[in-house]
Structures are given as structure tokens and as C-alpha cells.
Short mmCIF file of C-alpha atoms in Angstrom, two decimals:
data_model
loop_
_atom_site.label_atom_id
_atom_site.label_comp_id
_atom_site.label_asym_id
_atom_site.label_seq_id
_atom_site.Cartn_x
_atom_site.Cartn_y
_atom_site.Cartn_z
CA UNK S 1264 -71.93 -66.66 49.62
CA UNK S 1265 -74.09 -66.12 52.55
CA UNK S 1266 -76.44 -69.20 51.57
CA UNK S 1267 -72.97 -71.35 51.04
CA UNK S 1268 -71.93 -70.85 55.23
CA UNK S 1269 -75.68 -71.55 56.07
CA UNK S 1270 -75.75 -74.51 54.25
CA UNK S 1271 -72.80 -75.58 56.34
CA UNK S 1272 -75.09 -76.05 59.47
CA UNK S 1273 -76.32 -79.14 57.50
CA UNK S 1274 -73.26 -80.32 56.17
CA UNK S 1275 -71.23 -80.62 58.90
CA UNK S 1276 -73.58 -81.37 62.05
CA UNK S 1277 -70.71 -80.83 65.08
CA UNK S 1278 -71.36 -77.11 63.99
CA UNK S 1279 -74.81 -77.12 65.87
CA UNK S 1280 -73.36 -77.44 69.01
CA UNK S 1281 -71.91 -74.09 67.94
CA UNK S 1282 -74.73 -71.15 69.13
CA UNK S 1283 -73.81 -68.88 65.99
CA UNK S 1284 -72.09 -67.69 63.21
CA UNK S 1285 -70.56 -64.69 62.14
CA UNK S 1286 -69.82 -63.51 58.93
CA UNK S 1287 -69.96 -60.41 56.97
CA UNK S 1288 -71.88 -58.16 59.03
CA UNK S 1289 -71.60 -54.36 57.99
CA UNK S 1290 -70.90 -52.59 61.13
CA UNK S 1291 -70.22 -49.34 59.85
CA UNK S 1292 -70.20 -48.38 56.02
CA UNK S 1293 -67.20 -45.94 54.86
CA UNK S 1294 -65.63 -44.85 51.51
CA UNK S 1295 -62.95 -47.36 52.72
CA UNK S 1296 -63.21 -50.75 53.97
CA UNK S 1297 -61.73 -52.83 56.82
CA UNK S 1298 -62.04 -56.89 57.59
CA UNK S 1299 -62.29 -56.56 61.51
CA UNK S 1300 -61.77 -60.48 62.46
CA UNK S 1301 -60.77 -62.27 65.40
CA UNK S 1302 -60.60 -66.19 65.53
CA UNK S 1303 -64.04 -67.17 66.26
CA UNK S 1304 -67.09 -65.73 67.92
CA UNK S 1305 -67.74 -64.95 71.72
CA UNK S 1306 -70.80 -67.17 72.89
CA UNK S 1307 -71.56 -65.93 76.66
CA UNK S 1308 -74.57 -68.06 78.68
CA UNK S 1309 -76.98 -65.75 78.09
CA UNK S 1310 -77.09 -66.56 73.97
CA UNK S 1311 -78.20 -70.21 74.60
CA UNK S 1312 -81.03 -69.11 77.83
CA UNK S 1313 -82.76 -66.45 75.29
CA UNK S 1314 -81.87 -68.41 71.61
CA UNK S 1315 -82.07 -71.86 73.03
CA UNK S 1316 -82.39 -73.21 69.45
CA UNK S 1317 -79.36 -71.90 68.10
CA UNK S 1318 -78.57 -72.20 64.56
CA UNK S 1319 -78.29 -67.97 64.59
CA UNK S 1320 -76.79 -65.59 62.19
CA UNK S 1321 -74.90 -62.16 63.08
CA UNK S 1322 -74.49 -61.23 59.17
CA UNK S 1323 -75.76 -58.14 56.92
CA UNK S 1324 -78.59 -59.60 56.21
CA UNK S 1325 -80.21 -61.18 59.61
CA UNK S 1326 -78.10 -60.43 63.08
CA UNK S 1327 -80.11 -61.98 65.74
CA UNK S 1328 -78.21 -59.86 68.55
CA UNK S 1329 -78.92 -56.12 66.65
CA UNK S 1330 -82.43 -57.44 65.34
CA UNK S 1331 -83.43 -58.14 68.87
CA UNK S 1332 -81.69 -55.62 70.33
CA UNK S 1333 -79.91 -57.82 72.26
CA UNK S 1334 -76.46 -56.80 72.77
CA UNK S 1335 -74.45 -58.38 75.49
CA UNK S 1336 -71.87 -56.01 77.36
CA UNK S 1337 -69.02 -57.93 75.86
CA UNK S 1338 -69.93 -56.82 72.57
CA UNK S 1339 -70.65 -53.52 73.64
CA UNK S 1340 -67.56 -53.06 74.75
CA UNK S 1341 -65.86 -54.82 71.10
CA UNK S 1342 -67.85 -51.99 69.26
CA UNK S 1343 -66.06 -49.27 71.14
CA UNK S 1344 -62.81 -50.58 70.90
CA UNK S 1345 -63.83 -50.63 66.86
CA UNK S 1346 -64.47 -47.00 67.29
CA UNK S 1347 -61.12 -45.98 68.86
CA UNK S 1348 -59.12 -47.78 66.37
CA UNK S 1349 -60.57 -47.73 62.98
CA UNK S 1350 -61.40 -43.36 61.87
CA UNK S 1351 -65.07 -42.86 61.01
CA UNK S 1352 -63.27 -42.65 56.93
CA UNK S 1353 -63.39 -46.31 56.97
CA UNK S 1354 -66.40 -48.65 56.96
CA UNK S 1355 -66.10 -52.01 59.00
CA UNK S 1356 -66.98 -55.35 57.80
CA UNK S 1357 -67.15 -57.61 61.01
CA UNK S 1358 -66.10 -61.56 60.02
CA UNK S 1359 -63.84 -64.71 61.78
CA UNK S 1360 -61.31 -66.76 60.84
CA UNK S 1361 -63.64 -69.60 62.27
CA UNK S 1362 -67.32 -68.37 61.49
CA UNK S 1363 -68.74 -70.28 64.72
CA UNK S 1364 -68.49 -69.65 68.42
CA UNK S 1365 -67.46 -70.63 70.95
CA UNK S 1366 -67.44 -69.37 74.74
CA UNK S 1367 -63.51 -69.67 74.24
CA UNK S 1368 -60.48 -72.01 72.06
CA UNK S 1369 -60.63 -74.64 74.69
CA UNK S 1370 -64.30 -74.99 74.44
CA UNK S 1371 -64.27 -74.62 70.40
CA UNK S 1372 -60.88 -77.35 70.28
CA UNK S 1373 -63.68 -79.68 72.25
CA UNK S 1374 -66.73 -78.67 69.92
CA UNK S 1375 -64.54 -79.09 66.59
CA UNK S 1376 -61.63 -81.09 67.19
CA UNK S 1377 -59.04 -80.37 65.16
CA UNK S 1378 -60.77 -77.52 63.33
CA UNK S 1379 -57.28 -75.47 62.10
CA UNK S 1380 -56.54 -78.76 60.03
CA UNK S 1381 -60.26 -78.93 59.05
CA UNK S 1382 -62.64 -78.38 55.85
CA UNK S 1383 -64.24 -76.07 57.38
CA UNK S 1384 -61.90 -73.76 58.25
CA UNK S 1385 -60.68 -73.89 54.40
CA UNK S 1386 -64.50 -73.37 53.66
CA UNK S 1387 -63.94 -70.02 55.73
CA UNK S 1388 -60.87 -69.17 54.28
CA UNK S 1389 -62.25 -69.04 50.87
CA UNK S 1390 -65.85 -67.49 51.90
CA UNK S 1391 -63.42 -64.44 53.65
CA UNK S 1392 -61.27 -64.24 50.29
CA UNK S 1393 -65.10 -64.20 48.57
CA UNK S 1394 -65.74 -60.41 51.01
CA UNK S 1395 -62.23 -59.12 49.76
CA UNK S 1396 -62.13 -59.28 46.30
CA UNK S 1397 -66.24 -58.30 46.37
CA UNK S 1398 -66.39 -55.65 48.65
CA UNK S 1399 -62.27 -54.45 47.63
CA UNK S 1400 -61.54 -54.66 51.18
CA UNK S 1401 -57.95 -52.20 52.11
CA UNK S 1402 -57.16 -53.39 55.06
CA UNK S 1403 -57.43 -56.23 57.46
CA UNK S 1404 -57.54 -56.09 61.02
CA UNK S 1405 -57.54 -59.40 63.47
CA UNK S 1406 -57.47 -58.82 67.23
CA UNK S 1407 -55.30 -62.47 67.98
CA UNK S 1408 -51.44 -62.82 67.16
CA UNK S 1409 -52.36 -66.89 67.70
CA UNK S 1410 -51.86 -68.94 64.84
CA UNK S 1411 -49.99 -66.43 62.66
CA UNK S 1412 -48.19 -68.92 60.73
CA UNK S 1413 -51.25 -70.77 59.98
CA UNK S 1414 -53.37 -68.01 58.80
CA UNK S 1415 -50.30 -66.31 56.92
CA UNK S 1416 -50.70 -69.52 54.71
CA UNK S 1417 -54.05 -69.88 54.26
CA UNK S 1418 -53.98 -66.41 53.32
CA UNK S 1419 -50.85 -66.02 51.51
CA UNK S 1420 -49.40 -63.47 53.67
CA UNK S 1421 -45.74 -61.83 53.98
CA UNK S 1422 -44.38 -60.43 57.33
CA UNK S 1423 -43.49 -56.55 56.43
CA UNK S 1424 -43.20 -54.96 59.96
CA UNK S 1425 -43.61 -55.78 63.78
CA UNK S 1426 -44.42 -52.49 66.30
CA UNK S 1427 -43.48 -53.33 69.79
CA UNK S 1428 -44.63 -51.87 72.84
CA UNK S 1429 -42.50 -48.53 73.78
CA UNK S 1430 -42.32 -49.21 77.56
CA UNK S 1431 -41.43 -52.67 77.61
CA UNK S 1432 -40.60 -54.13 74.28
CA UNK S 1433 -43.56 -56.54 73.77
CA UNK S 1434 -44.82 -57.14 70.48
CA UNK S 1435 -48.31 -55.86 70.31
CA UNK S 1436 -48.63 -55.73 66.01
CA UNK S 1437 -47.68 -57.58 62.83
CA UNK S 1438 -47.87 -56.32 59.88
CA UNK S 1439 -48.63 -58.11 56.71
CA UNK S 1440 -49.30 -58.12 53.57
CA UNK S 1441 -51.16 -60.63 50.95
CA UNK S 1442 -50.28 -61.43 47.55
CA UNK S 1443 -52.82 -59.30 46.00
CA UNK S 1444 -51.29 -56.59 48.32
CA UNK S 1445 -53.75 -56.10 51.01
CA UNK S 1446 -52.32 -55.21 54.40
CA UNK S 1447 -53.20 -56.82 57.40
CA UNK S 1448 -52.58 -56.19 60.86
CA UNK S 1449 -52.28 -58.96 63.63
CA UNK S 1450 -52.68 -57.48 67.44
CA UNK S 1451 -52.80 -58.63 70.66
CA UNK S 1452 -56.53 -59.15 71.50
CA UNK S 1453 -57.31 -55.49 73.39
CA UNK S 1454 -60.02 -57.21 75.83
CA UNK S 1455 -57.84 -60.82 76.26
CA UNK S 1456 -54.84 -60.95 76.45
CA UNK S 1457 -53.44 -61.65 79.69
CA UNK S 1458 -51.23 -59.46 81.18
CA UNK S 1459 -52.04 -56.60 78.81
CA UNK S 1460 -51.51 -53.45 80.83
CA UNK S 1461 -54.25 -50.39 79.86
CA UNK S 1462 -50.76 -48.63 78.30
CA UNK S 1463 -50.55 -51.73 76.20
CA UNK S 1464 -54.00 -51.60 74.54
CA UNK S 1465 -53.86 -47.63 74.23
CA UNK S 1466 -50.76 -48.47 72.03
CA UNK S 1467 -52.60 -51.01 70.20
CA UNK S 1468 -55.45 -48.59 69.51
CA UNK S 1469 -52.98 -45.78 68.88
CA UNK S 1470 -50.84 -48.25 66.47
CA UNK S 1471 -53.97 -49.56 64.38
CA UNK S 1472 -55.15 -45.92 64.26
CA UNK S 1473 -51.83 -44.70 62.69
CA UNK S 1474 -52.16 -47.50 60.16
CA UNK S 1475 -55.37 -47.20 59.14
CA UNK S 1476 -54.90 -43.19 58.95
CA UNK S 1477 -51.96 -43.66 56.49
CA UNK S 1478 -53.82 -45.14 54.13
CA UNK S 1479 -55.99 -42.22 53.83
CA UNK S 1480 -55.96 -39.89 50.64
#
């Protein structure tokens, strides 16, 4: 599948303007496995001023930020939030809902207009169905509630619970569950959301940790 979302660099050429890709990059390995996904990459300056060329890979088999050991702080700070909420039981499979980033949506909608509506997006959905039924993923985690309805179709998804903040009622998870019966779990992004108070995120993190913990056995 790997050579499949390479070969889309060709296919569709808006993509270059894109700095990178991710998809299925083993973070962690476990006796259980979880999807960790947001919507698309994070591209910060610094990725275009030391890989001007582009066209790089953040996968299991070539990561151009670990290979270089070139990790910005943003993502330093994405693998600890990883470590709070997912116990060391599980393994963590690092993808996107949109394989190529972007230094945020507005940037991406400019990049790829349209690109919820778009081939390649369906190209994604199928390549991230490809890592669940291969690698019998149990649970999927994405850090964005945005675009729920549209990703709960792509993916064939049924609401089964929302958890809502204790001290002031905000909805921080949805839980849901596929058609093959795979959870997953929709949160507020921990590092940006606006608004989102420290208690907030420590819920979040205490909330995905409770899941993931009950599947344990």
C-alpha cells in the first residue's frame, strides 16, 4: 500500500505543494494496536528551509524527521501527549485522515481545494481501511471532533457515547463504532483547540486512557 500513496505524488501534482506525507508509521509496537490520526499533518517553516525539495515520507519504512533526527518541538510535544493517553499495552500506528500537510486547514483548503469532496481523500480512506484489517487495528483514536459526519461516512461509523467535560459540560469525546466493530474515539485536539483549559485536556487524556484501558484483558 505504501508504493500506492507514493505514487500519488505523480498522480495528482497539487500534492507537491504539500511538504509531506504521513502514513503508517509505527510509533510504538504493543500486543494491541491503536490508529492515532488527526486530519492532516503539521508542516512548520523549518520542514521546507532543511527539506527544500519536499516530496518526504514519515512512514515505517523511511521517516525523514526520525531518520534525520530531526524532530521539531511540536512533534515532541504530540509524542508525549501519545504517551499519557494510550498505556505502554498498546502499540501506536501514527496515520491522517488527509495523508499530506499542511501548516494548518486554511492553508491545506488553499493547497487542495475542495479536498473532503476529493479522490484523494477517498484514496486515503481506503489506504487507512488497508492498516485496519492488516495490522487488526482495536481501536482508533483522532485528536479533531471537525468533520465528524463526514468521516463517520466514509468510515461507516455509529455514534455509541459522548463524555463531556465534568466542570463545564463541554463535549471533549465521541465515541464510535464501525461496522466491523472497531471503536473509535473523536477528541478535541489536546494542543489546538481554542479555549481548551489544561483541566480540559487532562480529562481528555484521562478519558482516552480509561478507554483504551477497558479494552485490556
Amino acid at each position: 500500500m505504501i508504493n500506492e500513496v507514493r505514487n500519488k505524488w505523480n498522480e495528482f501534482p497539487e500534492l507537491k505543494s504539500c511538504h509531506h506525507f504521513l502514513y503508517d508509521d509505527l510509533y510504538r509496537d504493543g500486543k494491541k494496536f491503536v490508529l492515532f490520526m488527526g486530519i492532516n499533518p503539521g508542516e512548520p517553516k523549518k520542514d521546507w528551509i532543511e527539506f527544500p525539495e519536499g516530496l518526504c515520507e514519515e512512514s515505517r519504512h523511511i521517516n525523514f524527521r526520525k531518520d534525520n533526527n530531526n524532530l521539531p518541538k511540536s512533534s515532541t510535544t504530540w509524542f508525549k501527549i501519545i504517551e499519557k493517553m494510550v498505556p505502554n499495552y498498546f502499540g501506536v500506528i501514527q496515520s491522517e485522515l488527509f495523508f499530506w500537510s499542511s501548516p494548518d486547514i486554511k492553508t491545506l483548503n488553499n493547497r487542495i481545494p475542495d479536498w473532503q469532496n476529493s479522490k484523494i481523500l477517498n484514496f486515503c480512506t481506503k489506504a487507512n481501511l488497508w492498516l485496519l484489517k492488516n495490522y487488526k487495528i482495536d481501536l482508533v483514536i483522532v485528536t479533531s471532533v471537525s468533520n465528524i459526519g463526514l468521516f463517520g461516512k466514509k468510515y461507516q461509523l455509529k455514534l455509541i457515547e459522548k463524555f463531556f467535560s465534568k466542570y463545564n459540560k463541554r463535549r471533549l469525546v465521541e465515541k464510535h463504532i464501525s461496522d466491523i466493530g472497531t471503536p473509535w474515539l473523536f477528541c478535541l485536539h489536546p494542543t489546538g483547540t481554542r479555549g481548551l483549559t489544561k483541566k480540559a485536556r487532562d480529562e481528555i487524556i484521562e478519558i482516552i486512557n480509561q478507554q483504551c484501558n477497558s479494552m485490556i484483558v
